Amino acid sequence: MDSYGVESFSLDHTKVKAPYVRIAGKYTGVAGDTITKYDLRFTQPNYNAIPTSAMHTLEHLLAVYFREDLDNIIDISPMGCRTGFYLLCFGELSTSKVQDVLIRSLKKVIETQDVPAANERQCGNYRDHSLFGAKAYAMLVLEGFNVL
Ligand SMILES: [Zn+2]
């Protein structure tokens, strides 16, 4: 099957076991900066997907919580299949370090009272949030990592 040069198209999604953290790519820019892309898989591909409202809330929360622990983040964004997130950062961190930060961040999700930037000015679809759903999926991932 053609992967069109896209790393995730060459991943056999029937062979992975969620949750997991995986390095999905390493890139070096013309100035020598290195960038690493991580696949943070929350739910089992083609068996369970996170509803958009919960996904959106997790996006807002993880954007804040990952930056509390790491200062080299470029972006953390949802996968269109809604089974996880991509993390991009300068340099390279071990997958176990990224998994530690993910676990710490998901524990903060469970304690969260308000969704940051969930308003018309700071968000493109501020009505589509579910803190309840975000917490439910955070717990599911933490259970999957055997840390809850
Ligand atoms: Zn938003």
mmCIF file with all atom_site columns, C-alpha atoms and ligand atoms in Angstrom:
data_model
loop_
_atom_site.group_PDB
_atom_site.id
_atom_site.type_symbol
_atom_site.label_atom_id
_atom_site.label_alt_id
_atom_site.label_comp_id
_atom_site.label_asym_id
_atom_site.label_entity_id
_atom_site.label_seq_id
_atom_site.pdbx_PDB_ins_code
_atom_site.Cartn_x
_atom_site.Cartn_y
_atom_site.Cartn_z
_atom_site.occupancy
_atom_site.B_iso_or_equiv
_atom_site.pdbx_formal_charge
_atom_site.auth_seq_id
_atom_site.auth_comp_id
_atom_site.auth_asym_id
_atom_site.auth_atom_id
_atom_site.pdbx_PDB_model_num
ATOM   1   C  CA . MET A 1 1   ? 0.000   0.000  0.000  1.00 0.00 ? 1   MET A CA 1
ATOM   2   C  CA . ASP A 1 2   ? 1.292   3.436  -0.945 1.00 0.00 ? 2   ASP A CA 1
ATOM   3   C  CA . SER A 1 3   ? 2.201   5.578  2.060  1.00 0.00 ? 3   SER A CA 1
ATOM   4   C  CA . TYR A 1 4   ? 2.668   8.745  -0.081 1.00 0.00 ? 4   TYR A CA 1
ATOM   5   C  CA . GLY A 1 5   ? 5.787   9.538  1.941  1.00 0.00 ? 5   GLY A CA 1
ATOM   6   C  CA . VAL A 1 6   ? 3.592   10.128 5.016  1.00 0.00 ? 6   VAL A CA 1
ATOM   7   C  CA . GLU A 1 7   ? 5.004   8.409  8.103  1.00 0.00 ? 7   GLU A CA 1
ATOM   8   C  CA . SER A 1 8   ? 1.645   7.639  9.720  1.00 0.00 ? 8   SER A CA 1
ATOM   9   C  CA . PHE A 1 9   ? 0.372   6.040  6.484  1.00 0.00 ? 9   PHE A CA 1
ATOM   10  C  CA . SER A 1 10  ? 3.223   3.537  6.737  1.00 0.00 ? 10  SER A CA 1
ATOM   11  C  CA . LEU A 1 11  ? 2.317   2.634  10.340 1.00 0.00 ? 11  LEU A CA 1
ATOM   12  C  CA . ASP A 1 12  ? 0.266   -0.572 10.533 1.00 0.00 ? 12  ASP A CA 1
ATOM   13  C  CA . HIS A 1 13  ? -2.564  0.626  12.774 1.00 0.00 ? 13  HIS A CA 1
ATOM   14  C  CA . THR A 1 14  ? -3.722  -2.971 13.330 1.00 0.00 ? 14  THR A CA 1
ATOM   15  C  CA . LYS A 1 15  ? -0.413  -3.834 15.014 1.00 0.00 ? 15  LYS A CA 1
ATOM   16  C  CA . VAL A 1 16  ? -0.228  -1.088 17.660 1.00 0.00 ? 16  VAL A CA 1
ATOM   17  C  CA . LYS A 1 17  ? -1.507  -1.326 21.217 1.00 0.00 ? 17  LYS A CA 1
ATOM   18  C  CA . ALA A 1 18  ? -2.848  1.910  22.721 1.00 0.00 ? 18  ALA A CA 1
ATOM   19  C  CA . PRO A 1 19  ? -2.110  3.795  24.842 1.00 0.00 ? 19  PRO A CA 1
ATOM   20  C  CA . TYR A 1 20  ? 1.488   4.444  23.859 1.00 0.00 ? 20  TYR A CA 1
ATOM   21  C  CA . VAL A 1 21  ? 4.061   7.127  23.042 1.00 0.00 ? 21  VAL A CA 1
ATOM   22  C  CA . ARG A 1 22  ? 6.076   6.623  19.871 1.00 0.00 ? 22  ARG A CA 1
ATOM   23  C  CA . ILE A 1 23  ? 8.561   8.751  17.932 1.00 0.00 ? 23  ILE A CA 1
ATOM   24  C  CA . ALA A 1 24  ? 6.883   9.373  14.578 1.00 0.00 ? 24  ALA A CA 1
ATOM   25  C  CA . GLY A 1 25  ? 9.628   11.449 12.976 1.00 0.00 ? 25  GLY A CA 1
ATOM   26  C  CA . LYS A 1 26  ? 12.880  13.337 13.416 1.00 0.00 ? 26  LYS A CA 1
ATOM   27  C  CA . TYR A 1 27  ? 13.683  16.340 11.263 1.00 0.00 ? 27  TYR A CA 1
ATOM   28  C  CA . THR A 1 28  ? 16.711  18.588 10.857 1.00 0.00 ? 28  THR A CA 1
ATOM   29  C  CA . GLY A 1 29  ? 16.256  22.087 9.459  1.00 0.00 ? 29  GLY A CA 1
ATOM   30  C  CA . VAL A 1 30  ? 18.714  23.890 7.223  1.00 0.00 ? 30  VAL A CA 1
ATOM   31  C  CA . ALA A 1 31  ? 20.142  25.758 10.236 1.00 0.00 ? 31  ALA A CA 1
ATOM   32  C  CA . GLY A 1 32  ? 20.742  22.454 12.045 1.00 0.00 ? 32  GLY A CA 1
ATOM   33  C  CA . ASP A 1 33  ? 17.832  22.621 14.483 1.00 0.00 ? 33  ASP A CA 1
ATOM   34  C  CA . THR A 1 34  ? 16.294  19.248 15.175 1.00 0.00 ? 34  THR A CA 1
ATOM   35  C  CA . ILE A 1 35  ? 12.573  18.667 15.622 1.00 0.00 ? 35  ILE A CA 1
ATOM   36  C  CA . THR A 1 36  ? 10.967  15.483 16.924 1.00 0.00 ? 36  THR A CA 1
ATOM   37  C  CA . LYS A 1 37  ? 7.375   14.413 16.317 1.00 0.00 ? 37  LYS A CA 1
ATOM   38  C  CA . TYR A 1 38  ? 5.666   12.061 18.756 1.00 0.00 ? 38  TYR A CA 1
ATOM   39  C  CA . ASP A 1 39  ? 2.565   9.940  18.286 1.00 0.00 ? 39  ASP A CA 1
ATOM   40  C  CA . LEU A 1 40  ? 0.653   10.059 21.592 1.00 0.00 ? 40  LEU A CA 1
ATOM   41  C  CA . ARG A 1 41  ? -1.973  7.363  21.062 1.00 0.00 ? 41  ARG A CA 1
ATOM   42  C  CA . PHE A 1 42  ? -4.878  7.476  23.473 1.00 0.00 ? 42  PHE A CA 1
ATOM   43  C  CA . THR A 1 43  ? -7.368  4.930  22.104 1.00 0.00 ? 43  THR A CA 1
ATOM   44  C  CA . GLN A 1 44  ? -7.050  1.780  20.043 1.00 0.00 ? 44  GLN A CA 1
ATOM   45  C  CA . PRO A 1 45  ? -7.216  2.680  16.323 1.00 0.00 ? 45  PRO A CA 1
ATOM   46  C  CA . ASN A 1 46  ? -10.462 1.541  14.652 1.00 0.00 ? 46  ASN A CA 1
ATOM   47  C  CA . TYR A 1 47  ? -11.958 0.387  17.969 1.00 0.00 ? 47  TYR A CA 1
ATOM   48  C  CA . ASN A 1 48  ? -12.499 3.563  19.948 1.00 0.00 ? 48  ASN A CA 1
ATOM   49  C  CA . ALA A 1 49  ? -12.309 7.249  19.070 1.00 0.00 ? 49  ALA A CA 1
ATOM   50  C  CA . ILE A 1 50  ? -12.636 10.284 21.321 1.00 0.00 ? 50  ILE A CA 1
ATOM   51  C  CA . PRO A 1 51  ? -15.736 12.449 20.656 1.00 0.00 ? 51  PRO A CA 1
ATOM   52  C  CA . THR A 1 52  ? -14.884 15.847 19.173 1.00 0.00 ? 52  THR A CA 1
ATOM   53  C  CA . SER A 1 53  ? -15.966 17.842 22.233 1.00 0.00 ? 53  SER A CA 1
ATOM   54  C  CA . ALA A 1 54  ? -13.746 15.817 24.590 1.00 0.00 ? 54  ALA A CA 1
ATOM   55  C  CA . MET A 1 55  ? -10.904 15.903 22.044 1.00 0.00 ? 55  MET A CA 1
ATOM   56  C  CA . HIS A 1 56  ? -11.201 19.681 21.777 1.00 0.00 ? 56  HIS A CA 1
ATOM   57  C  CA . THR A 1 57  ? -11.112 20.140 25.544 1.00 0.00 ? 57  THR A CA 1
ATOM   58  C  CA . LEU A 1 58  ? -8.103  17.813 25.830 1.00 0.00 ? 58  LEU A CA 1
ATOM   59  C  CA . GLU A 1 59  ? -6.399  19.919 23.143 1.00 0.00 ? 59  GLU A CA 1
ATOM   60  C  CA . HIS A 1 60  ? -6.872  23.108 25.197 1.00 0.00 ? 60  HIS A CA 1
ATOM   61  C  CA . LEU A 1 61  ? -5.764  21.472 28.450 1.00 0.00 ? 61  LEU A CA 1
ATOM   62  C  CA . LEU A 1 62  ? -2.752  19.604 27.058 1.00 0.00 ? 62  LEU A CA 1
ATOM   63  C  CA . ALA A 1 63  ? -1.584  22.788 25.289 1.00 0.00 ? 63  ALA A CA 1
ATOM   64  C  CA . VAL A 1 64  ? -1.273  24.385 28.735 1.00 0.00 ? 64  VAL A CA 1
ATOM   65  C  CA . TYR A 1 65  ? -0.164  21.408 30.839 1.00 0.00 ? 65  TYR A CA 1
ATOM   66  C  CA . PHE A 1 66  ? 2.570   20.166 28.490 1.00 0.00 ? 66  PHE A CA 1
ATOM   67  C  CA . ARG A 1 67  ? 4.094   23.654 28.445 1.00 0.00 ? 67  ARG A CA 1
ATOM   68  C  CA . GLU A 1 68  ? 4.170   23.687 32.253 1.00 0.00 ? 68  GLU A CA 1
ATOM   69  C  CA . ASP A 1 69  ? 6.655   20.781 32.123 1.00 0.00 ? 69  ASP A CA 1
ATOM   70  C  CA . LEU A 1 70  ? 8.493   21.313 28.835 1.00 0.00 ? 70  LEU A CA 1
ATOM   71  C  CA . ASP A 1 71  ? 9.977   24.496 27.363 1.00 0.00 ? 71  ASP A CA 1
ATOM   72  C  CA . ASN A 1 72  ? 10.719  23.147 23.870 1.00 0.00 ? 72  ASN A CA 1
ATOM   73  C  CA . ILE A 1 73  ? 7.180   22.512 22.638 1.00 0.00 ? 73  ILE A CA 1
ATOM   74  C  CA . ILE A 1 74  ? 6.233   23.620 19.146 1.00 0.00 ? 74  ILE A CA 1
ATOM   75  C  CA . ASP A 1 75  ? 2.739   22.166 19.022 1.00 0.00 ? 75  ASP A CA 1
ATOM   76  C  CA . ILE A 1 76  ? 0.447   19.483 20.346 1.00 0.00 ? 76  ILE A CA 1
ATOM   77  C  CA . SER A 1 77  ? -2.519  18.845 18.112 1.00 0.00 ? 77  SER A CA 1
ATOM   78  C  CA . PRO A 1 78  ? -5.317  16.315 17.659 1.00 0.00 ? 78  PRO A CA 1
ATOM   79  C  CA . MET A 1 79  ? -5.239  13.548 15.082 1.00 0.00 ? 79  MET A CA 1
ATOM   80  C  CA . GLY A 1 80  ? -8.137  13.713 12.638 1.00 0.00 ? 80  GLY A CA 1
ATOM   81  C  CA . CYS A 1 81  ? -9.021  10.099 13.479 1.00 0.00 ? 81  CYS A CA 1
ATOM   82  C  CA . ARG A 1 82  ? -9.520  11.264 17.104 1.00 0.00 ? 82  ARG A CA 1
ATOM   83  C  CA . THR A 1 83  ? -7.443  8.451  18.586 1.00 0.00 ? 83  THR A CA 1
ATOM   84  C  CA . GLY A 1 84  ? -4.609  10.617 19.866 1.00 0.00 ? 84  GLY A CA 1
ATOM   85  C  CA . PHE A 1 85  ? -2.400  13.679 19.513 1.00 0.00 ? 85  PHE A CA 1
ATOM   86  C  CA . TYR A 1 86  ? 0.802   14.651 17.761 1.00 0.00 ? 86  TYR A CA 1
ATOM   87  C  CA . LEU A 1 87  ? 3.452   16.433 19.770 1.00 0.00 ? 87  LEU A CA 1
ATOM   88  C  CA . LEU A 1 88  ? 6.153   18.436 18.018 1.00 0.00 ? 88  LEU A CA 1
ATOM   89  C  CA . CYS A 1 89  ? 9.136   19.771 19.899 1.00 0.00 ? 89  CYS A CA 1
ATOM   90  C  CA . PHE A 1 90  ? 12.606  21.146 19.328 1.00 0.00 ? 90  PHE A CA 1
ATOM   91  C  CA . GLY A 1 91  ? 15.374  18.653 20.076 1.00 0.00 ? 91  GLY A CA 1
ATOM   92  C  CA . GLU A 1 92  ? 14.658  15.141 21.239 1.00 0.00 ? 92  GLU A CA 1
ATOM   93  C  CA . LEU A 1 93  ? 13.236  13.747 24.456 1.00 0.00 ? 93  LEU A CA 1
ATOM   94  C  CA . SER A 1 94  ? 13.025  10.060 25.298 1.00 0.00 ? 94  SER A CA 1
ATOM   95  C  CA . THR A 1 95  ? 9.612   8.474  24.839 1.00 0.00 ? 95  THR A CA 1
ATOM   96  C  CA . SER A 1 96  ? 9.603   7.623  28.564 1.00 0.00 ? 96  SER A CA 1
ATOM   97  C  CA . LYS A 1 97  ? 10.114  11.321 29.420 1.00 0.00 ? 97  LYS A CA 1
ATOM   98  C  CA . VAL A 1 98  ? 7.260   12.298 27.095 1.00 0.00 ? 98  VAL A CA 1
ATOM   99  C  CA . GLN A 1 99  ? 5.087   9.551  28.603 1.00 0.00 ? 99  GLN A CA 1
ATOM   100 C  CA . ASP A 1 100 ? 5.860   10.906 32.104 1.00 0.00 ? 100 ASP A CA 1
ATOM   101 C  CA . VAL A 1 101 ? 4.777   14.402 31.018 1.00 0.00 ? 101 VAL A CA 1
ATOM   102 C  CA . LEU A 1 102 ? 1.654   12.974 29.368 1.00 0.00 ? 102 LEU A CA 1
ATOM   103 C  CA . ILE A 1 103 ? 0.720   11.098 32.536 1.00 0.00 ? 103 ILE A CA 1
ATOM   104 C  CA . ARG A 1 104 ? 1.314   14.174 34.711 1.00 0.00 ? 104 ARG A CA 1
ATOM   105 C  CA . SER A 1 105 ? -0.752  16.289 32.305 1.00 0.00 ? 105 SER A CA 1
ATOM   106 C  CA . LEU A 1 106 ? -3.648  13.807 32.237 1.00 0.00 ? 106 LEU A CA 1
ATOM   107 C  CA . LYS A 1 107 ? -3.672  13.723 36.046 1.00 0.00 ? 107 LYS A CA 1
ATOM   108 C  CA . LYS A 1 108 ? -4.048  17.526 35.930 1.00 0.00 ? 108 LYS A CA 1
ATOM   109 C  CA . VAL A 1 109 ? -6.930  17.114 33.437 1.00 0.00 ? 109 VAL A CA 1
ATOM   110 C  CA . ILE A 1 110 ? -8.785  15.032 36.012 1.00 0.00 ? 110 ILE A CA 1
ATOM   111 C  CA . GLU A 1 111 ? -8.404  17.868 38.576 1.00 0.00 ? 111 GLU A CA 1
ATOM   112 C  CA . THR A 1 112 ? -9.373  20.648 36.147 1.00 0.00 ? 112 THR A CA 1
ATOM   113 C  CA . GLN A 1 113 ? -12.319 22.914 37.029 1.00 0.00 ? 113 GLN A CA 1
ATOM   114 C  CA . ASP A 1 114 ? -12.427 25.224 33.980 1.00 0.00 ? 114 ASP A CA 1
ATOM   115 C  CA . VAL A 1 115 ? -11.367 24.877 30.335 1.00 0.00 ? 115 VAL A CA 1
ATOM   116 C  CA . PRO A 1 116 ? -8.786  27.562 29.457 1.00 0.00 ? 116 PRO A CA 1
ATOM   117 C  CA . ALA A 1 117 ? -9.494  29.827 26.474 1.00 0.00 ? 117 ALA A CA 1
ATOM   118 C  CA . ALA A 1 118 ? -12.985 28.375 25.949 1.00 0.00 ? 118 ALA A CA 1
ATOM   119 C  CA . ASN A 1 119 ? -14.532 31.613 24.783 1.00 0.00 ? 119 ASN A CA 1
ATOM   120 C  CA . GLU A 1 120 ? -15.459 33.280 21.520 1.00 0.00 ? 120 GLU A CA 1
ATOM   121 C  CA . ARG A 1 121 ? -12.308 35.408 21.392 1.00 0.00 ? 121 ARG A CA 1
ATOM   122 C  CA . GLN A 1 122 ? -9.722  32.688 22.081 1.00 0.00 ? 122 GLN A CA 1
ATOM   123 C  CA . CYS A 1 123 ? -11.257 29.625 20.413 1.00 0.00 ? 123 CYS A CA 1
ATOM   124 C  CA . GLY A 1 124 ? -12.705 28.785 17.004 1.00 0.00 ? 124 GLY A CA 1
ATOM   125 C  CA . ASN A 1 125 ? -15.575 26.633 18.316 1.00 0.00 ? 125 ASN A CA 1
ATOM   126 C  CA . TYR A 1 126 ? -15.902 27.475 21.989 1.00 0.00 ? 126 TYR A CA 1
ATOM   127 C  CA . ARG A 1 127 ? -19.322 25.816 22.411 1.00 0.00 ? 127 ARG A CA 1
ATOM   128 C  CA . ASP A 1 128 ? -17.894 22.418 21.424 1.00 0.00 ? 128 ASP A CA 1
ATOM   129 C  CA . HIS A 1 129 ? -16.180 21.402 24.668 1.00 0.00 ? 129 HIS A CA 1
ATOM   130 C  CA . SER A 1 130 ? -16.684 18.619 27.176 1.00 0.00 ? 130 SER A CA 1
ATOM   131 C  CA . LEU A 1 131 ? -14.637 18.724 30.354 1.00 0.00 ? 131 LEU A CA 1
ATOM   132 C  CA . PHE A 1 132 ? -16.565 15.669 31.531 1.00 0.00 ? 132 PHE A CA 1
ATOM   133 C  CA . GLY A 1 133 ? -15.557 13.769 28.380 1.00 0.00 ? 133 GLY A CA 1
ATOM   134 C  CA . ALA A 1 134 ? -11.949 14.973 28.597 1.00 0.00 ? 134 ALA A CA 1
ATOM   135 C  CA . LYS A 1 135 ? -11.724 13.659 32.154 1.00 0.00 ? 135 LYS A CA 1
ATOM   136 C  CA . ALA A 1 136 ? -13.300 10.320 31.181 1.00 0.00 ? 136 ALA A CA 1
ATOM   137 C  CA . TYR A 1 137 ? -10.753 9.760  28.395 1.00 0.00 ? 137 TYR A CA 1
ATOM   138 C  CA . ALA A 1 138 ? -7.869  11.006 30.561 1.00 0.00 ? 138 ALA A CA 1
ATOM   139 C  CA . MET A 1 139 ? -8.832  8.327  33.087 1.00 0.00 ? 139 MET A CA 1
ATOM   140 C  CA . LEU A 1 140 ? -9.061  5.703  30.356 1.00 0.00 ? 140 LEU A CA 1
ATOM   141 C  CA . VAL A 1 141 ? -5.510  6.509  29.167 1.00 0.00 ? 141 VAL A CA 1
ATOM   142 C  CA . LEU A 1 142 ? -4.145  6.548  32.735 1.00 0.00 ? 142 LEU A CA 1
ATOM   143 C  CA . GLU A 1 143 ? -5.760  3.163  33.334 1.00 0.00 ? 143 GLU A CA 1
ATOM   144 C  CA . GLY A 1 144 ? -4.157  1.923  30.122 1.00 0.00 ? 144 GLY A CA 1
ATOM   145 C  CA . PHE A 1 145 ? -0.739  3.042  31.427 1.00 0.00 ? 145 PHE A CA 1
ATOM   146 C  CA . ASN A 1 146 ? -1.541  1.338  34.764 1.00 0.00 ? 146 ASN A CA 1
ATOM   147 C  CA . VAL A 1 147 ? -1.067  4.555  36.722 1.00 0.00 ? 147 VAL A CA 1
ATOM   148 C  CA . LEU A 1 148 ? -4.571  5.084  38.063 1.00 0.00 ? 148 LEU A CA 1
HETATM 149 ZN ZN . ZN  B 2 .   ? -10.622 25.685 20.845 1.00 0.00 ? 1   ZN  B ZN 1
#
